[in-house]
Coordinates of C-alpha atoms in Angstrom, one line a residue:
Chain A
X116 CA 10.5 -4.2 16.8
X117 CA 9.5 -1.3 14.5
X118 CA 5.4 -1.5 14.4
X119 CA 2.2 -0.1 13.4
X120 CA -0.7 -1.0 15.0
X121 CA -4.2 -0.1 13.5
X122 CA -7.1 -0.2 16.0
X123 CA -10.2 -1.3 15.5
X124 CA -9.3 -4.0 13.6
X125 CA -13.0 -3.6 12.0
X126 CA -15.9 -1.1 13.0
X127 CA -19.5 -1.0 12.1
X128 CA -21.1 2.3 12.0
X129 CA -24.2 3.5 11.2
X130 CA -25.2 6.4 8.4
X131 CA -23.9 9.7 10.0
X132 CA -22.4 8.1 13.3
X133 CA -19.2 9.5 13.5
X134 CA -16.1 8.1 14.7
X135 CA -12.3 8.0 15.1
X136 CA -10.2 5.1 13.8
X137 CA -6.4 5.3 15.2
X138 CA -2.8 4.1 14.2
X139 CA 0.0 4.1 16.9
X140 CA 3.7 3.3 15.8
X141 CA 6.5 2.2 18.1
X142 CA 8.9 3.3 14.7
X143 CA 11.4 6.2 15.7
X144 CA 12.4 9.2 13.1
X145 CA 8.9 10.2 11.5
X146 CA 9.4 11.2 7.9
X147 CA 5.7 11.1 7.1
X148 CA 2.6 9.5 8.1
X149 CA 0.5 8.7 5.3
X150 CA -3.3 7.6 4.9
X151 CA -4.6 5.4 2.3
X152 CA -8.3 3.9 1.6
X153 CA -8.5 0.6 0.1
X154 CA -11.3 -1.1 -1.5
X155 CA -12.0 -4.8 -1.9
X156 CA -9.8 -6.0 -5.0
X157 CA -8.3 -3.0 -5.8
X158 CA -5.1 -1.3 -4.7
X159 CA -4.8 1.4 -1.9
X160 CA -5.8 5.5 -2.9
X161 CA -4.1 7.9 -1.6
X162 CA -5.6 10.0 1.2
X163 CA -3.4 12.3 3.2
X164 CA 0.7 12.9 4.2
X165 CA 0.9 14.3 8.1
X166 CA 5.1 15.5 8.3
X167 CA 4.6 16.6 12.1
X168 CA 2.7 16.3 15.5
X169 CA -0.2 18.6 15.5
X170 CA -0.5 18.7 11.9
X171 CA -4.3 17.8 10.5
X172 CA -5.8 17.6 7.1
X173 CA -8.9 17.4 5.5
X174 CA -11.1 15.9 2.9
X175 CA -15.0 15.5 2.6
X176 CA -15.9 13.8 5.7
X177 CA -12.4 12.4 6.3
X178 CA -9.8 14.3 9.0
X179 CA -6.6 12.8 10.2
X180 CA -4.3 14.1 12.7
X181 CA -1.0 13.4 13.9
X182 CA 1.0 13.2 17.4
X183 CA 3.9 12.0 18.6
X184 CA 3.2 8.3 18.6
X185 CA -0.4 8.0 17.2
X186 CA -2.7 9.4 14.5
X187 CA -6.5 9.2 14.5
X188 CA -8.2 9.1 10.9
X189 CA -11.6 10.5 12.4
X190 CA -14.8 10.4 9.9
X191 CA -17.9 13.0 10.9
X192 CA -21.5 11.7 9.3
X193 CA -20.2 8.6 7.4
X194 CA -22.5 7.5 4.1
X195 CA -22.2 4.0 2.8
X196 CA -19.7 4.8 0.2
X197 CA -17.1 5.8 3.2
X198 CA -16.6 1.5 3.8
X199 CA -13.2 0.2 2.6
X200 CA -10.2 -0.7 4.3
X201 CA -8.3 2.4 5.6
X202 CA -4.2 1.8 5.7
X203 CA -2.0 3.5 8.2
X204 CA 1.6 4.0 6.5
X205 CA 4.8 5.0 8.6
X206 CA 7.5 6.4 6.2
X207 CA 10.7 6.9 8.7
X208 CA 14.5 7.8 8.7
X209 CA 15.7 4.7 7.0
X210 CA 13.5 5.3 4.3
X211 CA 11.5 2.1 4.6
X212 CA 7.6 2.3 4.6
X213 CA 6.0 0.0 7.5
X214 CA 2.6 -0.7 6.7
X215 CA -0.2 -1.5 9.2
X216 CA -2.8 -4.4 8.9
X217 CA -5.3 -1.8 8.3
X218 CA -9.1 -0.9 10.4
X219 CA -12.4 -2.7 8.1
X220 CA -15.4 0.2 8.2
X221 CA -18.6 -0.8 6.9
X222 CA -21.0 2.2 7.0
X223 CA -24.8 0.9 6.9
X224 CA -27.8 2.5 5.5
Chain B
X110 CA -4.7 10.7 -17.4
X111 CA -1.3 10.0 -15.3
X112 CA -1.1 6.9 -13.3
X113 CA -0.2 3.1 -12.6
X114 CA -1.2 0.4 -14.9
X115 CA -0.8 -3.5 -13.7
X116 CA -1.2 -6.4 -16.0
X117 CA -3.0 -8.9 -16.1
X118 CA -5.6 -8.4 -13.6
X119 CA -6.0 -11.7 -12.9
X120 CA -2.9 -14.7 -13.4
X121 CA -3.2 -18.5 -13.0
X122 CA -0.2 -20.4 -12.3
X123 CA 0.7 -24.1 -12.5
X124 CA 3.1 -25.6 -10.5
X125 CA 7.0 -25.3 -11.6
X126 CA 6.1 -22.3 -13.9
X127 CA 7.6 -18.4 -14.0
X128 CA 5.3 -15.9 -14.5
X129 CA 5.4 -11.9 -15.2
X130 CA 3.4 -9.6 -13.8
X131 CA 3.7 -5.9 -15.6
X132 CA 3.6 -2.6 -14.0
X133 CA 3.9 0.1 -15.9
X134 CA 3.5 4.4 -15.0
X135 CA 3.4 7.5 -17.0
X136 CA 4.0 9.6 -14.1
X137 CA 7.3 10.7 -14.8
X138 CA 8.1 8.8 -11.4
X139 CA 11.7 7.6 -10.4
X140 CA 11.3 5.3 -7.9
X141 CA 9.1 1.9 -8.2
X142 CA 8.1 -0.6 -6.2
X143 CA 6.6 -4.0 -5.7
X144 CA 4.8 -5.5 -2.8
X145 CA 2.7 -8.3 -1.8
X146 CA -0.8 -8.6 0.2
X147 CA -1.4 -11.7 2.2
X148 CA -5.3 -11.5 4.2
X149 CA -4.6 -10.1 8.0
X150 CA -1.2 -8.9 6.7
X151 CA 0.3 -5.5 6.2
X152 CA 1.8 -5.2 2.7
X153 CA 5.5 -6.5 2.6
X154 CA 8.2 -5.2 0.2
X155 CA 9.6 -7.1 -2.7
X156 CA 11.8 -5.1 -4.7
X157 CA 12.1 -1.3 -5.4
X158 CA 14.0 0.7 -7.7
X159 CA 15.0 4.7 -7.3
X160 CA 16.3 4.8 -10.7
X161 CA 16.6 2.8 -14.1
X162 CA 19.3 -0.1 -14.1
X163 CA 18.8 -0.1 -10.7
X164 CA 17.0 -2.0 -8.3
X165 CA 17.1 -3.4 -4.2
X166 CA 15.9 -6.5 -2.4
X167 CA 12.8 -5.9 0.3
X168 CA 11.8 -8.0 2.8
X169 CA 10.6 -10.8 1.2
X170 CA 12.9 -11.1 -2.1
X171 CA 13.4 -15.3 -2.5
X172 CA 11.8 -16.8 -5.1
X173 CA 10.9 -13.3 -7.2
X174 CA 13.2 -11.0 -9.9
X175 CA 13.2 -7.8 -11.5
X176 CA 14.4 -5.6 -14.1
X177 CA 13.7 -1.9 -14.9
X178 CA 15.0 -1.4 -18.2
X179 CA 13.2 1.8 -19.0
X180 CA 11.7 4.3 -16.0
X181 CA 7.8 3.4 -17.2
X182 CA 8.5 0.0 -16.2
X183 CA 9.1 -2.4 -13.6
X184 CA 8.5 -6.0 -14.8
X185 CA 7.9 -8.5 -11.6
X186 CA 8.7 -12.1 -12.4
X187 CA 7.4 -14.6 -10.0
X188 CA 9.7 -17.8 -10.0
X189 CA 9.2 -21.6 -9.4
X190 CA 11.4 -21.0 -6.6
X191 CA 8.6 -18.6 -4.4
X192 CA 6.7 -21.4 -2.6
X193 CA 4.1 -19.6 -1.7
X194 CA 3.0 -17.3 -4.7
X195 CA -0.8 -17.1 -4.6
X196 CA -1.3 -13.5 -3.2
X197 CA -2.7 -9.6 -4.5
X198 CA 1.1 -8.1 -6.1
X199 CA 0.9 -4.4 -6.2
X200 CA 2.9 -2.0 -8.0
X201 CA 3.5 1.8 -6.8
X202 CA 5.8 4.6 -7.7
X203 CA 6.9 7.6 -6.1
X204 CA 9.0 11.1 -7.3
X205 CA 11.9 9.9 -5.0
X206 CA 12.7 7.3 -2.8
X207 CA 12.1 6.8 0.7
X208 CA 9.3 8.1 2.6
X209 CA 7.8 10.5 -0.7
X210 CA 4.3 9.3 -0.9
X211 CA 3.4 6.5 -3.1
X212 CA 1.2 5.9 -5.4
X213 CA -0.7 2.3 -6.4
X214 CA -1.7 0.6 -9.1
X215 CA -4.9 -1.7 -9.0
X216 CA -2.9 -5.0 -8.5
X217 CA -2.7 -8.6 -9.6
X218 CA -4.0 -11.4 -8.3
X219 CA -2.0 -14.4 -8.4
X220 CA -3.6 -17.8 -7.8
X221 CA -1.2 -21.0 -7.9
X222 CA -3.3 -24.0 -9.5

């Protein structure tokens, strides 16, 4: 069965503890790989497309990465405004979008 | 400013009634899309369209309907028939179908009374 798989399912972190959050996918034929943050309420934001393993991209503290079968969202010195829900998205050949259930990060003071 | 507008932000629905939820984009996007959100759930597809007068059943299409009349918009009714309706709807578009990145609107929130 096609799946993504988010993992921690929640993580607590304090102010400037960095960390990795990671998304495996047992979907074959990678289109893209996308990243999205979601706050409480409110509907997913866009973050990043990764097309290829050993692709990476950047923004503000936020870097995600991309191999075969995994991707790792990894977030260096976290503030408070960093905690939302953070959505792994696997776009593949068939051109269906599987979602994962998503990794919860609260960031305290 | 371009993006995704979803009306009302809130809906309250009695038992045995239809109700419309509106999406609309100024995006100049093709393809549209509705999902649901259940808690502990990844989203699950409900209908999509890649072009106007046009439109496919997701995963979970009993009990909901569509049109997309014009490209702006993509008009979800929820029907007495969906058993189950109380859940966040959200709308996203993209330049093409498939696996083009998507873009969301702030949802709905549907509550069954």
């Amino acid at each position: 069965e096609d799946q993504v798989t988010q993992s921690p399912e929640a993580l607590r972190l304090q102010e400037g503890e960095s960390s990795s959050l990671n998304c495996s996918y047992t979907v074959s034929g990678l289109r893209g790989l996308f990243w999205y943050r979601q706050d409480p309420g409110k509907g997913p934001e866009f973050l990043f497309t990764l097309y290829s393993a050993g692709e990476e991209k950047e923004k503000e503290r936020l870097k995600a990465t991309l191999t075969k079968k995994e991707s790792f969202l990894h977030i260096t010195a976290p503030k408070p405004e960093d905690s939302a829900t953070y959505l792994c998205v696997h776009g593949g050949a068939t051109n269906k979008l599987i979602f994962g259930t998503g990794t919860l990060l609260a960031v305290q003071p | 400013d371009g993006g995704i507008t979803q009306s009302p932000k809130y809906l309250f629905r009695k038992e045995g009634q239809n109700v419309t939820l509106s999406c609309e984009q100024n995006l100049n996007h093709d393809a549209m899309y509705w999902y649901r959100q259940d808690p502990g759930q990844g989203l699950r597809l409900i209908y999509y369209s890649q072009i106007v007068n046009d439109f496919q059943k997701g995963d979970i299409a009993e009990g909901y309907s569509v049109s997309r009349e014009k490209k702006e918009s993509f008009p979800l009714t929820v029907t007495s028939a969906q058993k189950n309706p109380t859940a966040f709807y959200l709308c996203a578009s993209s330049g093409g179908g498939g696996a083009d990145t998507q873009y969301f609107g702030p949802g709905t929130r549907l509550t069954v009374l």
